PDB file of C-alpha atoms and ligand atoms in Angstrom:
ATOM      1  CA  MET A   1       0.000   0.000   0.000  1.00  0.00           C
ATOM      2  CA  GLY A   2       1.317   3.464  -0.911  1.00  0.00           C
ATOM      3  CA  LEU A   3       1.353   6.371   1.502  1.00  0.00           C
ATOM      4  CA  LYS A   4      -1.838   8.417   1.661  1.00  0.00           C
ATOM      5  CA  PRO A   5      -1.082  11.815   0.073  1.00  0.00           C
ATOM      6  CA  THR A   6      -1.253  14.722   2.528  1.00  0.00           C
ATOM      7  CA  VAL A   7      -4.308  16.857   1.996  1.00  0.00           C
ATOM      8  CA  THR A   8      -4.322  20.434   3.312  1.00  0.00           C
ATOM      9  CA  SER A   9      -7.586  21.662   4.867  1.00  0.00           C
ATOM     10  CA  LEU A  10      -8.496  25.242   4.020  1.00  0.00           C
ATOM     11  CA  ILE A  11     -10.825  27.510   5.970  1.00  0.00           C
ATOM     12  CA  VAL A  12     -11.639  30.334   3.560  1.00  0.00           C
ATOM     13  CA  CYS A  13     -12.445  33.665   5.278  1.00  0.00           C
ATOM     14  CA  GLY A  14     -14.172  36.310   3.203  1.00  0.00           C
ATOM     15  CA  ALA A  15     -15.632  33.361   1.263  1.00  0.00           C
ATOM     16  CA  CYS A  16     -18.416  35.406  -0.360  1.00  0.00           C
ATOM     17  CA  GLY A  17     -16.036  38.083  -1.620  1.00  0.00           C
ATOM     18  CA  ARG A  18     -14.263  38.386  -4.969  1.00  0.00           C
ATOM     19  CA  MET A  19     -11.093  36.666  -3.750  1.00  0.00           C
ATOM     20  CA  GLY A  20     -12.936  34.148  -1.574  1.00  0.00           C
ATOM     21  CA  ARG A  21     -14.783  32.810  -4.616  1.00  0.00           C
ATOM     22  CA  ALA A  22     -11.609  32.751  -6.722  1.00  0.00           C
ATOM     23  CA  ILE A  23      -9.872  30.753  -3.978  1.00  0.00           C
ATOM     24  CA  LEU A  24     -12.712  28.224  -3.911  1.00  0.00           C
ATOM     25  CA  GLU A  25     -12.226  27.712  -7.659  1.00  0.00           C
ATOM     26  CA  ALA A  26      -8.451  27.374  -7.381  1.00  0.00           C
ATOM     27  CA  ALA A  27      -8.798  24.973  -4.435  1.00  0.00           C
ATOM     28  CA  ALA A  28     -11.329  22.822  -6.312  1.00  0.00           C
ATOM     29  CA  ALA A  29      -8.752  22.304  -9.066  1.00  0.00           C
ATOM     30  CA  ASP A  30      -6.021  21.170  -6.633  1.00  0.00           C
ATOM     31  CA  PRO A  31      -6.371  17.562  -5.421  1.00  0.00           C
ATOM     32  CA  ALA A  32      -3.902  18.258  -2.592  1.00  0.00           C
ATOM     33  CA  VAL A  33      -6.368  20.569  -0.827  1.00  0.00           C
ATOM     34  CA  GLU A  34      -9.790  20.250   0.746  1.00  0.00           C
ATOM     35  CA  VAL A  35     -12.061  23.060   1.942  1.00  0.00           C
ATOM     36  CA  THR A  36     -13.371  22.367   5.433  1.00  0.00           C
ATOM     37  CA  GLY A  37     -14.822  25.759   6.344  1.00  0.00           C
ATOM     38  CA  LEU A  38     -16.183  28.959   4.847  1.00  0.00           C
ATOM     39  CA  VAL A  39     -16.396  32.111   6.959  1.00  0.00           C
ATOM     40  CA  ASP A  40     -17.891  35.526   6.230  1.00  0.00           C
ATOM     41  CA  LEU A  41     -19.854  38.271   7.986  1.00  0.00           C
ATOM     42  CA  PRO A  42     -23.064  37.212   9.828  1.00  0.00           C
ATOM     43  CA  ALA A  43     -25.109  38.722   6.967  1.00  0.00           C
ATOM     44  CA  HIS A  44     -23.745  35.980   4.671  1.00  0.00           C
ATOM     45  CA  ALA A  45     -23.983  33.118   7.198  1.00  0.00           C
ATOM     46  CA  GLY A  46     -26.109  30.266   5.851  1.00  0.00           C
ATOM     47  CA  THR A  47     -25.274  30.993   2.190  1.00  0.00           C
ATOM     48  CA  SER A  48     -24.257  27.804   0.373  1.00  0.00           C
ATOM     49  CA  LEU A  49     -21.286  27.949  -2.004  1.00  0.00           C
ATOM     50  CA  ALA A  50     -20.349  25.247  -4.502  1.00  0.00           C
ATOM     51  CA  PHE A  51     -17.110  23.344  -3.989  1.00  0.00           C
ATOM     52  CA  ARG A  52     -16.413  20.493  -6.406  1.00  0.00           C
ATOM     53  CA  ASP A  53     -19.520  18.258  -6.403  1.00  0.00           C
ATOM     54  CA  ARG A  54     -21.045  19.577  -3.168  1.00  0.00           C
ATOM     55  CA  THR A  55     -22.012  22.785  -1.423  1.00  0.00           C
ATOM     56  CA  ILE A  56     -20.599  24.195   1.810  1.00  0.00           C
ATOM     57  CA  ARG A  57     -22.467  26.551   4.135  1.00  0.00           C
ATOM     58  CA  VAL A  58     -20.890  29.829   5.145  1.00  0.00           C
ATOM     59  CA  GLN A  59     -20.486  30.354   8.916  1.00  0.00           C
ATOM     60  CA  ALA A  60     -19.967  33.555  10.887  1.00  0.00           C
ATOM     61  CA  ASP A  61     -17.323  32.015  13.177  1.00  0.00           C
ATOM     62  CA  LEU A  62     -14.023  30.299  12.619  1.00  0.00           C
ATOM     63  CA  PRO A  63     -14.388  26.520  13.135  1.00  0.00           C
ATOM     64  CA  ARG A  64     -12.083  25.078  15.825  1.00  0.00           C
ATOM     65  CA  SER A  65     -11.556  21.793  14.040  1.00  0.00           C
ATOM     66  CA  PRO A  66     -10.319  20.095  11.991  1.00  0.00           C
ATOM     67  CA  LYS A  67      -6.991  21.919  12.168  1.00  0.00           C
ATOM     68  CA  GLY A  68      -6.362  23.657   8.901  1.00  0.00           C
ATOM     69  CA  VAL A  69      -5.052  26.761   7.244  1.00  0.00           C
ATOM     70  CA  VAL A  70      -7.123  29.931   7.631  1.00  0.00           C
ATOM     71  CA  VAL A  71      -6.985  31.802   4.321  1.00  0.00           C
ATOM     72  CA  ASP A  72      -7.877  35.432   5.014  1.00  0.00           C
ATOM     73  CA  PHE A  73      -8.999  37.770   2.223  1.00  0.00           C
ATOM     74  CA  THR A  74     -11.374  40.001   4.174  1.00  0.00           C
ATOM     75  CA  ALA A  75     -10.777  43.533   5.496  1.00  0.00           C
ATOM     76  CA  PRO A  76      -8.188  44.942   7.937  1.00  0.00           C
ATOM     77  CA  VAL A  77     -10.731  45.152  10.793  1.00  0.00           C
ATOM     78  CA  ALA A  78     -11.427  41.420  10.452  1.00  0.00           C
ATOM     79  CA  THR A  79      -7.887  40.114  10.043  1.00  0.00           C
ATOM     80  CA  LEU A  80      -6.640  40.614  13.597  1.00  0.00           C
ATOM     81  CA  GLY A  81      -9.588  38.799  15.171  1.00  0.00           C
ATOM     82  CA  LEU A  82      -8.967  35.884  12.818  1.00  0.00           C
ATOM     83  CA  VAL A  83      -5.243  35.889  13.655  1.00  0.00           C
ATOM     84  CA  HIS A  84      -5.968  35.682  17.388  1.00  0.00           C
ATOM     85  CA  GLU A  85      -8.498  32.878  16.938  1.00  0.00           C
ATOM     86  CA  ALA A  86      -6.219  30.936  14.580  1.00  0.00           C
ATOM     87  CA  ALA A  87      -3.385  31.155  17.125  1.00  0.00           C
ATOM     88  CA  VAL A  88      -5.681  29.930  19.927  1.00  0.00           C
ATOM     89  CA  HIS A  89      -6.993  26.975  17.882  1.00  0.00           C
ATOM     90  CA  GLY A  90      -3.603  26.134  16.339  1.00  0.00           C
ATOM     91  CA  HIS A  91      -4.575  26.817  12.722  1.00  0.00           C
ATOM     92  CA  ALA A  92      -1.858  28.050  10.344  1.00  0.00           C
ATOM     93  CA  MET A  93      -2.694  31.155   8.311  1.00  0.00           C
ATOM     94  CA  VAL A  94      -2.393  32.823   4.936  1.00  0.00           C
ATOM     95  CA  ILE A  95      -3.065  36.565   5.049  1.00  0.00           C
ATOM     96  CA  GLY A  96      -3.864  38.253   1.763  1.00  0.00           C
ATOM     97  CA  THR A  97      -5.830  41.185   3.183  1.00  0.00           C
ATOM     98  CA  THR A  98      -4.128  44.505   2.437  1.00  0.00           C
ATOM     99  CA  GLY A  99      -4.289  47.945   4.055  1.00  0.00           C
ATOM    100  CA  LEU A 100      -3.114  46.671   7.472  1.00  0.00           C
ATOM    101  CA  ALA A 101      -1.711  49.316   9.850  1.00  0.00           C
ATOM    102  CA  GLU A 102       1.723  49.122  11.506  1.00  0.00           C
ATOM    103  CA  ALA A 103       0.233  48.096  14.865  1.00  0.00           C
ATOM    104  CA  GLN A 104      -1.747  45.304  13.184  1.00  0.00           C
ATOM    105  CA  LEU A 105       1.384  44.054  11.414  1.00  0.00           C
ATOM    106  CA  ALA A 106       3.191  43.983  14.760  1.00  0.00           C
ATOM    107  CA  GLU A 107       0.417  41.810  16.239  1.00  0.00           C
ATOM    108  CA  ILE A 108       0.644  39.439  13.283  1.00  0.00           C
ATOM    109  CA  GLU A 109       4.393  39.145  13.892  1.00  0.00           C
ATOM    110  CA  HIS A 110       3.670  38.346  17.527  1.00  0.00           C
ATOM    111  CA  ALA A 111       1.130  35.613  16.632  1.00  0.00           C
ATOM    112  CA  ALA A 112       3.661  34.097  14.218  1.00  0.00           C
ATOM    113  CA  ARG A 113       5.659  32.959  17.249  1.00  0.00           C
ATOM    114  CA  ARG A 114       2.896  30.391  17.777  1.00  0.00           C
ATOM    115  CA  ILE A 115       1.686  29.503  14.277  1.00  0.00           C
ATOM    116  CA  ALA A 116       2.930  29.567  10.681  1.00  0.00           C
ATOM    117  CA  ILE A 117       1.695  32.672   8.835  1.00  0.00           C
ATOM    118  CA  VAL A 118       2.306  33.524   5.197  1.00  0.00           C
ATOM    119  CA  ARG A 119       1.516  37.181   4.503  1.00  0.00           C
ATOM    120  CA  ALA A 120       1.822  38.836   1.122  1.00  0.00           C
ATOM    121  CA  ALA A 121       0.123  41.852  -0.415  1.00  0.00           C
ATOM    122  CA  ASN A 122       0.299  40.030  -3.741  1.00  0.00           C
ATOM    123  CA  MET A 123       0.326  36.265  -3.923  1.00  0.00           C
ATOM    124  CA  SER A 124       0.907  35.903  -7.660  1.00  0.00           C
ATOM    125  CA  VAL A 125       4.107  34.258  -8.864  1.00  0.00           C
ATOM    126  CA  GLY A 126       4.636  36.999 -11.465  1.00  0.00           C
ATOM    127  CA  MET A 127       4.475  39.851  -8.945  1.00  0.00           C
ATOM    128  CA  ASN A 128       7.012  38.160  -6.721  1.00  0.00           C
ATOM    129  CA  VAL A 129       9.363  37.746  -9.676  1.00  0.00           C
ATOM    130  CA  LEU A 130       8.785  41.457 -10.474  1.00  0.00           C
ATOM    131  CA  LEU A 131       9.816  42.330  -6.898  1.00  0.00           C
ATOM    132  CA  ALA A 132      13.083  40.469  -7.367  1.00  0.00           C
ATOM    133  CA  LEU A 133      13.727  42.226 -10.723  1.00  0.00           C
ATOM    134  CA  VAL A 134      12.936  45.669  -9.262  1.00  0.00           C
ATOM    135  CA  ARG A 135      15.333  45.068  -6.372  1.00  0.00           C
ATOM    136  CA  ARG A 136      18.068  44.175  -8.867  1.00  0.00           C
ATOM    137  CA  ALA A 137      17.424  47.194 -11.128  1.00  0.00           C
ATOM    138  CA  ALA A 138      17.282  49.605  -8.173  1.00  0.00           C
ATOM    139  CA  ARG A 139      20.565  48.263  -6.825  1.00  0.00           C
ATOM    140  CA  VAL A 140      22.313  48.642 -10.188  1.00  0.00           C
ATOM    141  CA  LEU A 141      20.861  52.070 -11.078  1.00  0.00           C
ATOM    142  CA  GLY A 142      20.838  53.660  -7.599  1.00  0.00           C
ATOM    143  CA  ASP A 143      19.820  57.325  -7.520  1.00  0.00           C
ATOM    144  CA  GLU A 144      20.742  57.766 -11.194  1.00  0.00           C
ATOM    145  CA  ALA A 145      17.206  56.637 -12.026  1.00  0.00           C
ATOM    146  CA  ASP A 146      13.998  58.481 -11.118  1.00  0.00           C
ATOM    147  CA  VAL A 147      11.634  55.743  -9.920  1.00  0.00           C
ATOM    148  CA  GLU A 148       7.871  56.059 -10.326  1.00  0.00           C
ATOM    149  CA  ILE A 149       5.386  53.306  -9.440  1.00  0.00           C
ATOM    150  CA  ILE A 150       1.989  53.322 -11.138  1.00  0.00           C
ATOM    151  CA  GLU A 151      -0.698  50.850 -10.073  1.00  0.00           C
ATOM    152  CA  ALA A 152      -4.207  50.301 -11.473  1.00  0.00           C
ATOM    153  CA  HIS A 153      -7.083  48.354  -9.884  1.00  0.00           C
ATOM    154  CA  HIS A 154     -10.852  47.881 -10.212  1.00  0.00           C
ATOM    155  CA  HIS A 155     -13.216  50.544  -8.889  1.00  0.00           C
ATOM    156  CA  GLY A 156     -14.193  48.416  -5.852  1.00  0.00           C
ATOM    157  CA  LYS A 157     -10.729  48.456  -4.276  1.00  0.00           C
ATOM    158  CA  ARG A 158     -10.796  50.216  -0.926  1.00  0.00           C
ATOM    159  CA  ASP A 159      -7.151  50.928  -0.070  1.00  0.00           C
ATOM    160  CA  ALA A 160      -4.716  53.063  -2.062  1.00  0.00           C
ATOM    161  CA  PRO A 161      -1.971  52.763  -3.035  1.00  0.00           C
ATOM    162  CA  SER A 162      -2.108  48.977  -3.353  1.00  0.00           C
ATOM    163  CA  GLY A 163      -0.184  46.821  -0.914  1.00  0.00           C
ATOM    164  CA  SER A 164       1.883  45.590  -3.849  1.00  0.00           C
ATOM    165  CA  ALA A 165       2.827  49.138  -4.886  1.00  0.00           C
ATOM    166  CA  LEU A 166       4.057  49.767  -1.334  1.00  0.00           C
ATOM    167  CA  GLN A 167       6.009  46.518  -1.414  1.00  0.00           C
ATOM    168  CA  LEU A 168       7.644  47.588  -4.688  1.00  0.00           C
ATOM    169  CA  ALA A 169       8.531  50.974  -3.166  1.00  0.00           C
ATOM    170  CA  GLU A 170       9.956  49.135  -0.150  1.00  0.00           C
ATOM    171  CA  ALA A 171      12.078  46.965  -2.462  1.00  0.00           C
ATOM    172  CA  VAL A 172      13.461  50.118  -4.152  1.00  0.00           C
ATOM    173  CA  ASN A 173      14.294  51.761  -0.815  1.00  0.00           C
ATOM    174  CA  GLU A 174      15.903  48.621   0.579  1.00  0.00           C
ATOM    175  CA  ALA A 175      18.052  48.243  -2.534  1.00  0.00           C
ATOM    176  CA  ARG A 176      19.135  51.892  -2.259  1.00  0.00           C
ATOM    177  CA  GLY A 177      19.856  51.600   1.470  1.00  0.00           C
ATOM    178  CA  ARG A 178      16.997  53.889   2.572  1.00  0.00           C
ATOM    179  CA  LYS A 179      14.456  53.538   5.354  1.00  0.00           C
ATOM    180  CA  SER A 180      10.879  52.483   4.623  1.00  0.00           C
ATOM    181  CA  GLY A 181       8.812  55.464   3.459  1.00  0.00           C
ATOM    182  CA  GLU A 182      11.818  57.742   2.937  1.00  0.00           C
ATOM    183  CA  GLY A 183      11.323  59.906  -0.157  1.00  0.00           C
ATOM    184  CA  TRP A 184       7.934  58.449  -1.124  1.00  0.00           C
ATOM    185  CA  VAL A 185       5.603  60.929  -2.809  1.00  0.00           C
ATOM    186  CA  HIS A 186       1.971  59.875  -3.231  1.00  0.00           C
ATOM    187  CA  GLY A 187       0.484  61.436  -6.344  1.00  0.00           C
ATOM    188  CA  ARG A 188       1.413  64.997  -7.197  1.00  0.00           C
ATOM    189  CA  GLN A 189      -0.690  68.101  -7.441  1.00  0.00           C
ATOM    190  CA  GLY A 190      -0.375  71.852  -7.117  1.00  0.00           C
ATOM    191  CA  MET A 191       3.228  73.056  -7.088  1.00  0.00           C
ATOM    192  CA  PRO A 192       5.332  70.183  -5.760  1.00  0.00           C
ATOM    193  CA  GLY A 193       8.401  71.752  -7.333  1.00  0.00           C
ATOM    194  CA  GLU A 194      11.254  69.952  -9.027  1.00  0.00           C
ATOM    195  CA  ARG A 195      11.594  66.245  -8.472  1.00  0.00           C
ATOM    196  CA  ARG A 196      14.140  65.472  -5.785  1.00  0.00           C
ATOM    197  CA  ARG A 197      16.920  62.916  -6.261  1.00  0.00           C
ATOM    198  CA  GLY A 198      16.033  59.557  -4.714  1.00  0.00           C
ATOM    199  CA  GLU A 199      12.288  60.315  -4.629  1.00  0.00           C
ATOM    200  CA  VAL A 200       9.866  57.425  -5.350  1.00  0.00           C
ATOM    201  CA  GLY A 201       6.571  58.594  -6.881  1.00  0.00           C
ATOM    202  CA  ILE A 202       3.556  56.354  -6.205  1.00  0.00           C
ATOM    203  CA  HIS A 203       0.316  56.700  -8.187  1.00  0.00           C
ATOM    204  CA  ALA A 204      -3.017  54.876  -7.909  1.00  0.00           C
ATOM    205  CA  VAL A 205      -5.417  54.512 -10.849  1.00  0.00           C
ATOM    206  CA  ARG A 206      -8.935  53.123 -10.159  1.00  0.00           C
ATOM    207  CA  GLY A 207     -11.458  51.909 -12.711  1.00  0.00           C
ATOM    208  CA  GLY A 208     -13.623  49.163 -14.174  1.00  0.00           C
ATOM    209  CA  ASP A 209     -12.658  45.574 -13.491  1.00  0.00           C
ATOM    210  CA  ILE A 210      -8.847  45.855 -13.678  1.00  0.00           C
ATOM    211  CA  ALA A 211      -7.575  42.889 -11.640  1.00  0.00           C
ATOM    212  CA  GLY A 212      -4.230  44.569 -10.844  1.00  0.00           C
ATOM    213  CA  ASP A 213      -1.501  46.257 -12.914  1.00  0.00           C
ATOM    214  CA  HIS A 214       1.842  47.501 -11.589  1.00  0.00           C
ATOM    215  CA  THR A 215       4.445  49.449 -13.558  1.00  0.00           C
ATOM    216  CA  VAL A 216       7.814  50.414 -12.131  1.00  0.00           C
ATOM    217  CA  LEU A 217       9.472  53.114 -14.200  1.00  0.00           C
ATOM    218  CA  PHE A 218      13.207  53.782 -13.966  1.00  0.00           C
ATOM    219  CA  ALA A 219      13.722  57.044 -15.870  1.00  0.00           C
ATOM    220  CA  LEU A 220      17.289  58.024 -16.774  1.00  0.00           C
ATOM    221  CA  GLY A 221      18.716  60.716 -19.051  1.00  0.00           C
ATOM    222  CA  GLY A 222      17.974  59.694 -22.646  1.00  0.00           C
ATOM    223  CA  GLU A 223      16.331  56.341 -21.816  1.00  0.00           C
ATOM    224  CA  ARG A 224      13.980  54.547 -19.476  1.00  0.00           C
ATOM    225  CA  ILE A 225      13.134  51.048 -18.275  1.00  0.00           C
ATOM    226  CA  GLU A 226       9.566  49.993 -17.518  1.00  0.00           C
ATOM    227  CA  LEU A 227       8.959  46.772 -15.646  1.00  0.00           C
ATOM    228  CA  VAL A 228       5.284  45.801 -15.851  1.00  0.00           C
ATOM    229  CA  HIS A 229       3.171  43.114 -14.252  1.00  0.00           C
ATOM    230  CA  ARG A 230      -0.473  42.629 -15.193  1.00  0.00           C
ATOM    231  CA  ALA A 231      -2.779  40.172 -13.469  1.00  0.00           C
ATOM    232  CA  HIS A 232      -5.402  39.085 -16.023  1.00  0.00           C
ATOM    233  CA  SER A 233      -7.777  37.826 -13.364  1.00  0.00           C
ATOM    234  CA  ARG A 234      -7.882  36.952  -9.670  1.00  0.00           C
ATOM    235  CA  GLU A 235      -6.861  33.403 -10.576  1.00  0.00           C
ATOM    236  CA  ALA A 236      -3.172  34.359 -10.283  1.00  0.00           C
ATOM    237  CA  PHE A 237      -3.621  35.521  -6.645  1.00  0.00           C
ATOM    238  CA  ALA A 238      -5.915  32.608  -5.780  1.00  0.00           C
ATOM    239  CA  ARG A 239      -3.508  29.968  -7.093  1.00  0.00           C
ATOM    240  CA  GLY A 240      -0.705  31.627  -5.139  1.00  0.00           C
ATOM    241  CA  ALA A 241      -2.837  31.672  -1.984  1.00  0.00           C
ATOM    242  CA  VAL A 242      -3.558  27.936  -2.294  1.00  0.00           C
ATOM    243  CA  ARG A 243       0.164  27.295  -2.810  1.00  0.00           C
ATOM    244  CA  ALA A 244       0.912  29.418   0.281  1.00  0.00           C
ATOM    245  CA  ALA A 245      -1.634  27.393   2.284  1.00  0.00           C
ATOM    246  CA  ARG A 246       0.068  24.125   1.356  1.00  0.00           C
ATOM    247  CA  PHE A 247       3.386  25.630   2.480  1.00  0.00           C
ATOM    248  CA  ALA A 248       1.932  26.957   5.761  1.00  0.00           C
ATOM    249  CA  ALA A 249       0.343  23.589   6.589  1.00  0.00           C
ATOM    250  CA  THR A 250       3.745  21.972   7.078  1.00  0.00           C
ATOM    251  CA  ALA A 251       5.862  24.974   8.132  1.00  0.00           C
ATOM    252  CA  GLY A 252       6.865  25.653  11.737  1.00  0.00           C
ATOM    253  CA  PRO A 253       5.773  28.844  13.541  1.00  0.00           C
ATOM    254  CA  GLY A 254       7.023  31.975  11.807  1.00  0.00           C
ATOM    255  CA  LEU A 255       6.086  34.783   9.444  1.00  0.00           C
ATOM    256  CA  TYR A 256       6.884  33.904   5.839  1.00  0.00           C
ATOM    257  CA  PRO A 257       6.841  36.103   2.729  1.00  0.00           C
ATOM    258  CA  MET A 258       5.573  34.755  -0.587  1.00  0.00           C
ATOM    259  CA  THR A 259       9.120  34.784  -1.976  1.00  0.00           C
ATOM    260  CA  ARG A 260       9.918  32.065   0.582  1.00  0.00           C
ATOM    261  CA  VAL A 261       6.901  29.975  -0.500  1.00  0.00           C
ATOM    262  CA  LEU A 262       8.038  30.242  -4.115  1.00  0.00           C
ATOM    263  CA  GLY A 263      11.684  29.502  -3.316  1.00  0.00           C
ATOM    264  CA  LEU A 264      12.767  32.883  -4.754  1.00  0.00           C
ATOM    265  CA  GLU A 265      14.963  33.684  -1.742  1.00  0.00           C
ATOM    266  CA  ALA A 266      18.600  32.706  -1.548  1.00  0.00           C
TER     267      ALA A 266
HETATM  268  P1  LIG B   1     -14.412  41.821  -1.224  1.00  0.00           P
HETATM  269  O1  LIG B   1     -14.969  43.042  -0.594  1.00  0.00           O
HETATM  270  O2  LIG B   1     -14.967  41.343  -2.532  1.00  0.00           O
HETATM  271  O3  LIG B   1     -14.513  40.582  -0.207  1.00  0.00           O
HETATM  272  C1  LIG B   1     -14.235  40.663   1.167  1.00  0.00           C
HETATM  273  C2  LIG B   1     -15.129  39.658   1.863  1.00  0.00           C
HETATM  274  O4  LIG B   1     -14.752  39.637   3.253  1.00  0.00           O
HETATM  275  C3  LIG B   1     -16.630  40.018   1.793  1.00  0.00           C
HETATM  276  O5  LIG B   1     -17.402  38.880   1.446  1.00  0.00           O
HETATM  277  C4  LIG B   1     -16.930  40.486   3.218  1.00  0.00           C
HETATM  278  O6  LIG B   1     -18.277  40.226   3.607  1.00  0.00           O
HETATM  279  C5  LIG B   1     -15.947  39.634   4.020  1.00  0.00           C
HETATM  280  N1  LIG B   1     -15.696  40.171   5.368  1.00  0.00           N
HETATM  281  C6  LIG B   1     -15.558  41.461   5.749  1.00  0.00           C
HETATM  282  N2  LIG B   1     -15.401  41.533   7.079  1.00  0.00           N
HETATM  283  C7  LIG B   1     -15.422  40.257   7.544  1.00  0.00           C
HETATM  284  C8  LIG B   1     -15.334  39.691   8.839  1.00  0.00           C
HETATM  285  N3  LIG B   1     -15.212  40.458   9.931  1.00  0.00           N
HETATM  286  N4  LIG B   1     -15.386  38.344   8.950  1.00  0.00           N
HETATM  287  C9  LIG B   1     -15.541  37.555   7.874  1.00  0.00           C
HETATM  288  N5  LIG B   1     -15.669  38.034   6.609  1.00  0.00           N
HETATM  289  C10 LIG B   1     -15.603  39.375   6.466  1.00  0.00           C
HETATM  290  O7  LIG B   1     -12.835  42.082  -1.349  1.00  0.00           O
HETATM  291  P2  LIG B   1     -11.774  41.292  -2.247  1.00  0.00           P
HETATM  292  O8  LIG B   1     -11.604  41.992  -3.543  1.00  0.00           O
HETATM  293  O9  LIG B   1     -12.079  39.839  -2.226  1.00  0.00           O
HETATM  294  O10 LIG B   1     -10.437  41.597  -1.418  1.00  0.00           O
HETATM  295  C11 LIG B   1     -10.305  41.218  -0.069  1.00  0.00           C
HETATM  296  C12 LIG B   1      -8.927  41.641   0.445  1.00  0.00           C
HETATM  297  O11 LIG B   1      -7.903  40.915  -0.242  1.00  0.00           O
HETATM  298  C13 LIG B   1      -8.612  43.127   0.226  1.00  0.00           C
HETATM  299  O12 LIG B   1      -7.874  43.597   1.324  1.00  0.00           O
HETATM  300  C14 LIG B   1      -7.759  43.109  -1.048  1.00  0.00           C
HETATM  301  O13 LIG B   1      -6.922  44.230  -1.155  1.00  0.00           O
HETATM  302  C15 LIG B   1      -6.971  41.846  -0.806  1.00  0.00           C
HETATM  303  N6  LIG B   1      -6.371  41.233  -2.001  1.00  0.00           N
HETATM  304  C16 LIG B   1      -5.157  40.657  -1.830  1.00  0.00           C
HETATM  305  C17 LIG B   1      -4.551  39.988  -2.874  1.00  0.00           C
HETATM  306  C18 LIG B   1      -3.245  39.291  -2.632  1.00  0.00           C
HETATM  307  O14 LIG B   1      -2.703  38.655  -3.562  1.00  0.00           O
HETATM  308  N7  LIG B   1      -2.711  39.347  -1.429  1.00  0.00           N
HETATM  309  C19 LIG B   1      -5.187  39.918  -4.117  1.00  0.00           C
HETATM  310  C20 LIG B   1      -6.440  40.517  -4.266  1.00  0.00           C
HETATM  311  C21 LIG B   1      -7.031  41.162  -3.184  1.00  0.00           C
END
């Protein structure tokens, strides 16, 4: 008899949302995962969602068992409660929710002493490769290049700029040996004056059903480089989230970035 393959149990939080539904689809296509719970606001409790050849009812509370991986794509106000509950019940976690404040991030770091947590503002493979390329370009070009980050998302997105745009800006600053946030300019209007050396401009475009575009522009004298990532649909994030859940299921306590899940780190 062969060994039974390990199946990862997912508890999808924000199940009725855009990402929640995309994750259900991605999970249904992966034989190595099972969905054992769906969670959303009380207003959605009782709704039945299709998963493979059956339906699962949405609950308002996180189930205690079986132990699984809580996949959170909700809203910043919800994430911390889920993190605390997951830590108490011993569930691992994947956090995709963006717009989290510094204090919330610190609490997530604290909870990661007890459980495995993968957190990434963008779970797509392509975006994580873009991050690595941007780091490389910023290191090579230094302050010679004027860096501008332009992101575009659908009109329902609540936070701006996107978590991924901030991560890209962070990658540029790290590569140039600057502190987080140093020199970042969000949008420009009025009379901002001449562009300063080392500045990173960040711009948010909102409209229609754009799943998520990010352009990082390195403008030099006489030439420019544009590194672009476009997500065609939420499938790219959902597949990444399922991959992150499989990683978290077997990882020890700790806070892991998506680059670690994808083996992009040295
Ligand atoms: P959405 O508004 O379509 O869905 C959010 C869902 O969460 C809704 O069904 C809502 O009812 C539910 N929810 C809100 N509060 C809750 C609570 N307290 N408990 C349980 N459920 C709750 O939003 P979306 O487009 O699916 O995005 C969700 C989050 O994921 C956002 O923060 C978005 O920026 C982020 N996101 C991340 C990635 C990534 O790759 N990391 C990709 C896309 C979106």
